[in-house]
């Protein structure tokens, strides 16, 4: 709240009483103010008079000066009557005139003025006059951006005045308190370092024209909102003041003018009189006389005031109390429950009878009001009927398994029209005059952009997605005072691999049934049971937003009145392309505000739904609505699949998130309860096995290792630690038999430095490391099935990005394994990536640096930093635990065979080099089959083989899904360190993935093999 400092002695003198500190505090509290006493500094050996700092309510602009505070407190105490502000003519009978040029509409279009004639200033009143202007500038005028006040000595200038807008080079005058003339350009540079005025320069700095006020002699009075001219500055001896105010807001302009002239009119020879000024502005219809000090007439209800305050006052008593607050009030002749109130021009804060009620309570005394809660309240809280109806629709959609979203009400112009294949007629959307960004240009006329953008930002989640929204849209309506109207709409969108048209249709039927509307059709046996006069039907519609022939309009008939309330259908492919959606989307949008007259809505709001809503269903729906929003973007994907650590003991209705989970759970536990719920007589042992299976799949889905501690916390019941081995083995058995995979323990990270590793040169002298108690899910599928044509890449986030990522880390691991000491320097790795054109961006524009950090995080590679004796740092990469388990030496050998087998290298020579580089465990025999020479590989050790078809450049044409590639239990293990083959040589057939860069890459790989 604004704080006003006033002289203590002067204020007490104006009030006619010498108050103690406690008495004045009590007076200010009664008048809804706060006060504090501040000690003044000592100047020239004497202490300055004490000051009172009074906090003024932010809406009381008339009390921002000493004059206003003393006047209002005097009236409150009954020592003065309310002033009667009057407009008087000047002595010569001719009003001062301000002529407005139409060019001012480009910068500050509004102006007003007044004259305070025969004023008598003292040092205190002069300072108060300046202070009030500053307070108005800082508060109501918003740092002069809305209103700028100028005051001039009328005896030094001569009317009529003109208000113009000129280029800054054409404006030249002497600014206030300066001695030399400046152009507007020079003035703006001069005041850039001024602590007070520099904050106002940006208001007009970039404008091609600046506002300026001339008198009849073309003397510049002011350049608002920056500074006045020195020629007309006021002093203590000034007798007649000309006030000008320019503005961008006409309402704030009138408030500031009325406040300033009303407060200081009490210093005139004839108090509370003001001389008006005539404004001539025909181009914008603002010609008038200002100020207008006529009191505003309104009415207030006696019963309303008494109910809110808990009193039983008569109209006469209320009028008496209002006089203490500077009102003029009389009992109304129209009704004994009304009083006629005249609001003074200084009380711009009075907008409603609630404000009048508040002033009655202040005048009566807050401390005197009854302390008990009134039995009859003037404010009865109840929801609007349309909000009650919206809650019913929202609850029904949530119980049907749809997730509610709340996007912003503003959107871009293209999203609202062009992206939906709709045209703007210029009479539909409410547009922002000065949008800050291109994303927020119009108020939406449909809920579809918000739903589609929500799906777009969350498309990395599993499909299908079912989202809905119940909110307002806005339309232009020139027949209304505010020129626009709101409509409450319900919209839903289905996003999945199928169109979902029938599902959206079903949701529409359910909502309409809940709203007691019967379905009407010409086909026998399909008409819904009538629940009243309301009925609806659908008809095909040709809407460019939707796919041709796949959209229908929803017609409704209520009280024999027919109208179209919405449309649903499958979105057109061009719409999907604009919103970057790759799966079909079916949408529904209904205007629920026209679904019935108030009586119909009241019936629905009373809870008379055609389908019984049991208390448990209501509780579940309320609980669901709190958590049914789309997950944030930074949420990990595994959060959807991770099981609850403490499942409830009874069956419950599955949530939409559970029902829409991946088909992995469906394949594993068809018909089983969600999140480990009991089914039939299932034992707790079986439930722990199922939870471990789910936890293992969820961990592998997010490429996170499954730790023993996580299993104990999230799977094992209390006091069942000794059953871990049994549960682990049974879960592994179910993973192998159902999913073709198993949990495999990760190897330990090697704890030797890079220099030691290079010196060892694969000496096989490292000790066997202890257990890591961390597991990943690896494949047990037969070798014949490890084919990218059979096992497709994962579709999350996309098949292309998943296969590209798999191919990239396979290529990098191959480079590490084939380097001396199974270590590659960072600079050498960058060189190889540059050769593949992957040094900056890979994976659909994602930076390579970020992808390498992801590989580090997921354990494919380990980054090692080491300083030598000279202090120089070397950065190298070695193979990480997951890289050893998923790819290993055998996988690298398969990759090399895949690449070098196409360039005519002798198989025997290739195998020798592989054995030298990777060890004997990768040795492969060449076999013949009846149809010709075919290279085969039969090893797999059960630790997660992957198959990727890679071309010479390292870009995968197809990658096996790391969560779907499996290995059978009967596959023999290899004798070398338990590594799996990533790449299996396909028996027969040639791959056509050459890109013309084989020679360069082969030479590079060959050289690295020979370095061994």
PDB file of N, CA, C and O in Angstrom, residues 860-881:
ATOM      1  N   UNK A 860      27.137 -48.450 -21.597  1.00  0.00           N
ATOM      2  CA  UNK A 860      27.749 -49.045 -22.781  1.00  0.00           C
ATOM      3  C   UNK A 860      29.237 -48.724 -22.851  1.00  0.00           C
ATOM      4  O   UNK A 860      30.036 -49.566 -23.248  1.00  0.00           O
ATOM      5  N   UNK A 861      29.608 -47.531 -22.493  1.00  0.00           N
ATOM      6  CA  UNK A 861      31.003 -47.118 -22.514  1.00  0.00           C
ATOM      7  C   UNK A 861      31.326 -46.408 -21.209  1.00  0.00           C
ATOM      8  O   UNK A 861      30.427 -45.962 -20.486  1.00  0.00           O
ATOM      9  N   UNK A 862      32.616 -46.312 -20.900  1.00  0.00           N
ATOM     10  CA  UNK A 862      33.081 -45.618 -19.703  1.00  0.00           C
ATOM     11  C   UNK A 862      34.149 -44.617 -20.139  1.00  0.00           C
ATOM     12  O   UNK A 862      35.071 -44.966 -20.877  1.00  0.00           O
ATOM     13  N   UNK A 863      34.012 -43.391 -19.696  1.00  0.00           N
ATOM     14  CA  UNK A 863      34.964 -42.344 -20.014  1.00  0.00           C
ATOM     15  C   UNK A 863      35.982 -42.232 -18.887  1.00  0.00           C
ATOM     16  O   UNK A 863      35.615 -42.041 -17.723  1.00  0.00           O
ATOM     17  N   UNK A 864      37.271 -42.363 -19.226  1.00  0.00           N
ATOM     18  CA  UNK A 864      38.338 -42.374 -18.224  1.00  0.00           C
ATOM     19  C   UNK A 864      39.258 -41.191 -18.478  1.00  0.00           C
ATOM     20  O   UNK A 864      39.747 -40.990 -19.597  1.00  0.00           O
ATOM     21  N   UNK A 865      39.513 -40.409 -17.444  1.00  0.00           N
ATOM     22  CA  UNK A 865      40.438 -39.281 -17.512  1.00  0.00           C
ATOM     23  C   UNK A 865      41.680 -39.610 -16.672  1.00  0.00           C
ATOM     24  O   UNK A 865      41.560 -40.103 -15.543  1.00  0.00           O
ATOM     25  N   UNK A 866      42.874 -39.325 -17.207  1.00  0.00           N
ATOM     26  CA  UNK A 866      44.114 -39.645 -16.507  1.00  0.00           C
ATOM     27  C   UNK A 866      45.150 -38.578 -16.839  1.00  0.00           C
ATOM     28  O   UNK A 866      45.234 -38.119 -17.986  1.00  0.00           O
ATOM     29  N   UNK A 867      45.925 -38.190 -15.826  1.00  0.00           N
ATOM     30  CA  UNK A 867      46.993 -37.209 -16.011  1.00  0.00           C
ATOM     31  C   UNK A 867      48.347 -37.918 -15.938  1.00  0.00           C
ATOM     32  O   UNK A 867      48.573 -38.769 -15.067  1.00  0.00           O
ATOM     33  N   UNK A 868      49.246 -37.555 -16.871  1.00  0.00           N
ATOM     34  CA  UNK A 868      50.573 -38.146 -16.852  1.00  0.00           C
ATOM     35  C   UNK A 868      51.479 -37.351 -15.926  1.00  0.00           C
ATOM     36  O   UNK A 868      51.052 -36.421 -15.236  1.00  0.00           O
ATOM     37  N   UNK A 869      52.757 -37.714 -15.907  1.00  0.00           N
ATOM     38  CA  UNK A 869      53.695 -37.043 -15.004  1.00  0.00           C
ATOM     39  C   UNK A 869      53.849 -35.567 -15.303  1.00  0.00           C
ATOM     40  O   UNK A 869      54.160 -34.776 -14.414  1.00  0.00           O
ATOM     41  N   UNK A 870      53.633 -35.159 -16.567  1.00  0.00           N
ATOM     42  CA  UNK A 870      53.763 -33.751 -16.921  1.00  0.00           C
ATOM     43  C   UNK A 870      52.516 -32.934 -16.662  1.00  0.00           C
ATOM     44  O   UNK A 870      52.478 -31.753 -16.979  1.00  0.00           O
ATOM     45  N   UNK A 871      51.479 -33.556 -16.138  1.00  0.00           N
ATOM     46  CA  UNK A 871      50.244 -32.837 -15.836  1.00  0.00           C
ATOM     47  C   UNK A 871      49.261 -32.765 -16.976  1.00  0.00           C
ATOM     48  O   UNK A 871      48.202 -32.168 -16.845  1.00  0.00           O
ATOM     49  N   UNK A 872      49.615 -33.383 -18.132  1.00  0.00           N
ATOM     50  CA  UNK A 872      48.697 -33.371 -19.258  1.00  0.00           C
ATOM     51  C   UNK A 872      47.627 -34.435 -19.072  1.00  0.00           C
ATOM     52  O   UNK A 872      47.911 -35.554 -18.644  1.00  0.00           O
ATOM     53  N   UNK A 873      46.413 -34.056 -19.433  1.00  0.00           N
ATOM     54  CA  UNK A 873      45.271 -34.955 -19.239  1.00  0.00           C
ATOM     55  C   UNK A 873      44.959 -35.692 -20.536  1.00  0.00           C
ATOM     56  O   UNK A 873      44.949 -35.109 -21.617  1.00  0.00           O
ATOM     57  N   UNK A 874      44.723 -36.991 -20.409  1.00  0.00           N
ATOM     58  CA  UNK A 874      44.279 -37.802 -21.548  1.00  0.00           C
ATOM     59  C   UNK A 874      42.882 -38.333 -21.253  1.00  0.00           C
ATOM     60  O   UNK A 874      42.571 -38.693 -20.118  1.00  0.00           O
ATOM     61  N   UNK A 875      42.053 -38.350 -22.268  1.00  0.00           N
ATOM     62  CA  UNK A 875      40.672 -38.816 -22.142  1.00  0.00           C
ATOM     63  C   UNK A 875      40.495 -40.001 -23.075  1.00  0.00           C
ATOM     64  O   UNK A 875      40.762 -39.894 -24.282  1.00  0.00           O
ATOM     65  N   UNK A 876      40.079 -41.130 -22.519  1.00  0.00           N
ATOM     66  CA  UNK A 876      39.909 -42.350 -23.294  1.00  0.00           C
ATOM     67  C   UNK A 876      38.554 -42.959 -22.976  1.00  0.00           C
ATOM     68  O   UNK A 876      37.925 -42.653 -21.945  1.00  0.00           O
ATOM     69  N   UNK A 877      38.118 -43.833 -23.863  1.00  0.00           N
ATOM     70  CA  UNK A 877      36.879 -44.583 -23.670  1.00  0.00           C
ATOM     71  C   UNK A 877      37.205 -46.073 -23.589  1.00  0.00           C
ATOM     72  O   UNK A 877      38.024 -46.590 -24.369  1.00  0.00           O
ATOM     73  N   UNK A 878      36.561 -46.773 -22.643  1.00  0.00           N
ATOM     74  CA  UNK A 878      36.645 -48.225 -22.540  1.00  0.00           C
ATOM     75  C   UNK A 878      35.227 -48.782 -22.551  1.00  0.00           C
ATOM     76  O   UNK A 878      34.243 -48.037 -22.455  1.00  0.00           O
ATOM     77  N   UNK A 879      35.141 -50.103 -22.648  1.00  0.00           N
ATOM     78  CA  UNK A 879      33.836 -50.757 -22.726  1.00  0.00           C
ATOM     79  C   UNK A 879      33.209 -50.804 -21.342  1.00  0.00           C
ATOM     80  O   UNK A 879      33.871 -51.154 -20.353  1.00  0.00           O
ATOM     81  N   UNK A 880      31.929 -50.463 -21.245  1.00  0.00           N
ATOM     82  CA  UNK A 880      31.214 -50.495 -19.985  1.00  0.00           C
ATOM     83  C   UNK A 880      30.560 -51.836 -19.736  1.00  0.00           C
ATOM     84  O   UNK A 880      30.516 -52.724 -20.598  1.00  0.00           O
ATOM     85  N   UNK A 881      29.972 -52.026 -18.525  1.00  0.00           N
ATOM     86  CA  UNK A 881      29.366 -53.313 -18.176  1.00  0.00           C
ATOM     87  C   UNK A 881      28.255 -53.730 -19.132  1.00  0.00           C
ATOM     88  O   UNK A 881      28.186 -54.891 -19.554  1.00  0.00           O
TER      89      UNK A 881
END
